[in-house]
Coordinates of C-alpha atoms and ligand atoms in Angstrom, one line a residue:
M1 CA 51.2 -165.9 -97.4
A2 CA 53.5 -164.1 -95.0
G3 CA 51.7 -161.4 -92.9
H4 CA 50.3 -157.9 -92.8
P5 CA 50.0 -155.1 -94.2
K6 CA 49.5 -156.3 -97.6
V7 CA 49.4 -154.1 -100.8
V8 CA 46.2 -155.7 -102.7
T9 CA 45.4 -154.3 -106.3
L10 CA 41.4 -155.1 -107.0
K11 CA 39.8 -156.2 -110.3
D12 CA 39.4 -152.3 -111.2
K13 CA 43.2 -151.7 -110.5
S14 CA 42.6 -149.8 -107.6
R15 CA 45.2 -149.9 -104.6
I16 CA 44.1 -150.7 -100.9
T17 CA 45.9 -152.2 -97.7
I18 CA 45.3 -154.9 -95.8
R19 CA 46.1 -155.1 -92.2
R20 CA 45.1 -156.3 -88.9
M21 CA 43.0 -153.7 -86.4
V22 CA 45.1 -152.3 -83.2
D23 CA 43.8 -150.4 -80.7
G24 CA 43.9 -146.9 -82.2
D25 CA 42.0 -147.6 -85.3
L26 CA 38.7 -147.4 -83.3
D27 CA 38.0 -143.5 -84.1
S28 CA 38.6 -144.1 -87.6
L29 CA 36.6 -147.7 -87.4
L30 CA 33.6 -145.4 -85.9
R31 CA 33.6 -143.2 -89.1
F32 CA 33.4 -146.3 -91.2
Y33 CA 30.8 -148.0 -89.3
R34 CA 28.7 -144.5 -89.6
S35 CA 29.0 -144.1 -93.3
I36 CA 27.3 -147.4 -93.7
P37 CA 23.8 -148.0 -94.6
E38 CA 22.0 -149.3 -91.8
S39 CA 20.5 -152.1 -94.4
D40 CA 24.0 -153.5 -94.7
R41 CA 24.6 -153.6 -90.9
M42 CA 22.1 -155.5 -90.5
F43 CA 23.5 -158.7 -89.6
L44 CA 26.0 -157.5 -86.9
R45 CA 25.3 -158.2 -83.2
I46 CA 25.9 -154.5 -81.7
D47 CA 25.1 -151.0 -83.1
V48 CA 28.4 -150.3 -84.2
T49 CA 27.7 -146.4 -84.7
N50 CA 28.1 -146.4 -81.0
P51 CA 31.6 -145.7 -79.3
R52 CA 31.0 -147.8 -76.5
N53 CA 30.0 -150.8 -78.3
V54 CA 32.7 -150.2 -80.9
E55 CA 35.2 -150.1 -77.6
R56 CA 33.6 -153.4 -76.0
R57 CA 33.9 -155.1 -79.4
F58 CA 37.1 -153.8 -80.6
G59 CA 39.3 -152.2 -77.8
H60 CA 42.0 -154.5 -76.3
L61 CA 41.9 -157.1 -78.8
N62 CA 43.1 -160.7 -78.2
Y63 CA 43.7 -162.4 -82.1
D64 CA 42.9 -165.4 -80.9
Y65 CA 39.2 -165.2 -80.3
V66 CA 38.5 -162.0 -82.6
Y67 CA 40.6 -161.3 -85.4
P68 CA 39.7 -158.2 -87.7
L69 CA 41.3 -157.4 -90.8
L70 CA 40.8 -153.9 -92.1
A71 CA 41.0 -152.0 -95.8
L72 CA 41.9 -149.1 -96.0
D73 CA 42.2 -146.4 -99.2
E74 CA 44.7 -144.4 -98.2
D75 CA 44.0 -143.4 -94.5
R76 CA 40.5 -144.4 -94.7
I77 CA 38.8 -147.6 -93.3
I78 CA 37.0 -149.3 -96.4
A79 CA 36.2 -152.5 -95.3
I80 CA 36.4 -155.1 -92.4
A81 CA 36.3 -158.5 -92.4
T82 CA 36.3 -160.1 -88.6
L83 CA 36.9 -164.0 -87.6
F84 CA 35.4 -164.7 -84.4
R85 CA 36.0 -167.9 -82.3
A86 CA 34.5 -169.0 -79.0
E87 CA 37.4 -168.9 -76.0
F88 CA 35.7 -171.9 -74.5
G89 CA 33.3 -175.0 -75.1
W90 CA 32.2 -177.4 -77.6
K91 CA 31.9 -174.3 -80.5
R92 CA 35.6 -173.5 -79.8
N93 CA 36.6 -175.0 -83.4
V94 CA 34.3 -173.0 -85.1
G95 CA 35.4 -169.7 -86.8
E96 CA 32.2 -167.2 -87.7
I97 CA 33.3 -164.7 -90.4
R98 CA 31.6 -161.1 -90.8
V99 CA 32.8 -159.2 -93.7
L100 CA 31.2 -155.3 -94.6
I101 CA 32.7 -153.5 -97.4
S102 CA 31.4 -150.3 -98.2
R103 CA 29.3 -149.6 -101.4
P104 CA 31.9 -147.8 -103.3
Y105 CA 34.5 -151.2 -102.8
Q106 CA 32.1 -154.0 -103.6
R107 CA 32.4 -155.9 -106.5
K108 CA 35.7 -155.5 -106.9
G109 CA 37.1 -158.8 -105.1
L110 CA 37.8 -157.4 -101.8
A111 CA 35.5 -160.2 -99.8
T112 CA 37.5 -162.9 -101.9
V113 CA 40.8 -161.7 -100.6
F114 CA 39.4 -161.4 -97.1
L115 CA 38.2 -165.1 -97.3
R116 CA 41.6 -166.0 -98.5
E117 CA 43.2 -164.2 -95.7
L118 CA 40.7 -165.5 -93.1
F119 CA 40.7 -168.8 -93.9
F120 CA 44.7 -169.3 -93.9
R121 CA 44.4 -167.9 -90.5
A122 CA 41.6 -170.4 -89.7
L123 CA 43.7 -173.4 -90.7
Q124 CA 46.5 -172.3 -88.5
A125 CA 44.9 -171.4 -85.6
G126 CA 43.1 -175.2 -85.6
I127 CA 39.8 -173.7 -86.3
H128 CA 37.7 -177.2 -88.4
K129 CA 34.9 -175.2 -89.9
L130 CA 33.8 -171.9 -90.6
Q131 CA 30.4 -170.6 -90.7
A132 CA 28.8 -167.0 -92.1
E133 CA 25.2 -166.0 -91.3
M134 CA 23.0 -164.1 -93.5
V135 CA 19.4 -163.6 -94.9
D136 CA 18.2 -165.4 -97.7
N137 CA 17.4 -162.5 -99.7
Q138 CA 20.8 -161.2 -99.7
A139 CA 21.7 -163.0 -103.2
S140 CA 25.3 -161.2 -103.5
A141 CA 26.3 -162.3 -99.9
I142 CA 25.3 -165.5 -100.8
A143 CA 26.9 -165.8 -104.2
A144 CA 30.1 -164.2 -103.0
F145 CA 30.1 -167.2 -100.2
E146 CA 29.1 -169.9 -102.8
R147 CA 31.7 -168.6 -105.0
L148 CA 34.6 -169.7 -102.5
G149 CA 33.1 -172.7 -101.8
F150 CA 30.7 -172.3 -98.8
R151 CA 27.3 -174.2 -99.0
K152 CA 24.2 -173.7 -97.2
E153 CA 24.3 -175.7 -94.5
A154 CA 20.7 -174.5 -92.7
T155 CA 17.7 -172.3 -93.0
L156 CA 16.2 -170.9 -90.1
R157 CA 12.9 -169.8 -91.3
K158 CA 11.5 -166.5 -90.0
H159 CA 14.4 -166.2 -87.6
V160 CA 15.4 -162.4 -88.2
T161 CA 13.7 -159.4 -88.4
D162 CA 14.7 -156.6 -90.9
L163 CA 14.4 -152.8 -91.0
R164 CA 10.5 -152.7 -91.2
G165 CA 10.0 -155.2 -88.9
K166 CA 9.4 -157.8 -91.2
R167 CA 11.0 -161.2 -90.5
D168 CA 13.2 -163.3 -93.1
N169 CA 14.8 -166.7 -93.2
L170 CA 18.3 -166.7 -91.9
V171 CA 21.4 -168.6 -93.8
I172 CA 23.9 -170.4 -92.3
M173 CA 26.6 -171.1 -94.7
T174 CA 29.6 -173.2 -93.8
L175 CA 32.9 -174.4 -95.0
D176 CA 34.4 -177.6 -93.6
I177 CA 38.2 -176.9 -93.3
E178 CA 39.0 -180.3 -91.9
D179 CA 36.6 -182.1 -94.7
Y180 CA 39.0 -179.9 -97.3
W181 CA 42.0 -180.5 -96.1
H182 CA 41.2 -184.3 -95.7
L183 CA 40.1 -184.0 -99.7
I184 CA 43.8 -182.6 -100.4
E185 CA 45.5 -185.1 -98.0
D186 CA 43.4 -188.3 -99.9
H187 CA 44.2 -187.0 -103.3
V188 CA 48.0 -186.5 -103.0
E189 CA 47.8 -190.2 -101.7
N190 CA 46.2 -191.5 -104.5
L191 CA 48.8 -189.8 -106.8
D192 CA 50.8 -191.5 -104.2
I193 CA 52.8 -188.6 -103.7
R194 CA 55.1 -188.5 -100.7
I195 CA 56.3 -185.5 -98.9
H196 CA 58.5 -185.5 -95.8
N197 CA 59.6 -182.7 -93.8
V198 CA 63.6 -182.4 -94.0
Ligands
COA1 C1 28.6 -159.5 -99.6 C2 29.8 -158.6 -99.8 C3 30.7 -159.2 -98.6 C4 30.5 -159.0 -101.2 O1 31.6 -158.3 -101.1 P1 32.5 -158.1 -102.2 O2 34.0 -157.6 -102.2 O3 31.8 -157.4 -103.4 O4 32.4 -159.5 -103.1 P2 33.3 -160.0 -104.5 O5 34.1 -158.5 -105.0 O6 34.9 -160.6 -104.0 O7 33.1 -161.2 -105.0 C5 33.2 -162.4 -105.2 C6 32.0 -163.1 -106.1 O8 30.8 -162.9 -105.3 C7 29.2 -162.9 -106.1 N1 29.0 -161.6 -105.9 C8 29.1 -160.7 -105.4 N2 28.1 -159.7 -105.0 C9 27.7 -159.6 -106.2 C10 26.3 -159.2 -106.6 N3 26.0 -157.8 -106.1 N4 25.4 -160.0 -107.3 C11 25.9 -161.0 -107.7 N5 26.9 -161.9 -106.9 C12 27.7 -161.4 -106.4 C13 30.3 -162.6 -107.6 O9 30.4 -164.3 -108.0 C14 31.6 -162.1 -107.2 O10 32.6 -162.7 -108.1 P3 32.7 -162.0 -109.3 O11 32.4 -160.6 -109.6 O12 34.0 -161.9 -110.1 O13 31.3 -162.1 -110.8 C15 29.6 -157.3 -99.6 O14 28.4 -157.3 -100.8 C16 29.2 -156.6 -98.5 O15 29.7 -156.0 -97.5 N6 27.6 -156.7 -97.9 C17 26.9 -156.1 -97.0 C18 27.7 -156.8 -95.6 C19 27.0 -158.1 -95.9 O16 26.1 -158.7 -96.4 N7 28.0 -159.2 -95.4 C20 27.6 -160.6 -95.7 C21 27.3 -161.4 -94.4 S1 29.0 -161.6 -93.6

């Protein structure tokens, strides 16, 4: 799990690059967001087609709190996955993950790659629990996160409003990193394996 950039060969053998976002990416990021259908952008909290919002969210990044990874096909951004964390307060050990992949690149394993990278980052950063939010009719998103160990922790009924003004249930999916780590540690202990730093 060394750093970035990384070249990734996806399930269909296409090759993309994954790396952290830097300040110079904002113009291409805006082009990427503008190419995404509105229905795929509904879970975001800002209108990302507006350059001022993109600058406010991703300009002058502090990776401790906003850690965005980009996927690029040659020089073109084709997906983004971000780990958000509160700067202060009782939620500082919760990491929120948001993933957005452009349609032609979906179902090739990219979300799986992103979650792997962000899981490792969260573990290193001392985040205890990961969270992702989606609407309960987003079967693909729910399936993708479940496949990687996330579970539906809560459903908030009629909590969000879709493009046509219809109210939908919001699903909060979580993965407890600390519990998962304890599971591994308990298993190692049960096997009577001892590990020491040298
Ligand atoms: C949800 C999303 C992130 C999934 O990304 P992806 O790169 O297509 O997912 P992966 O290829 O890694 O798929 C992992 C697993 O998820 C499940 N999955 C993904 N897409 C699916 C679909 N359309 N239907 C059913 N299951 C699906 C499958 O089990 C899949 O494994 P498999 O292909 O080996 O069967 C992507 O569709 C997306 O960006 N959607 C729009 C934004 C969004 O809804 N984000 C989620 C909120 S954070």
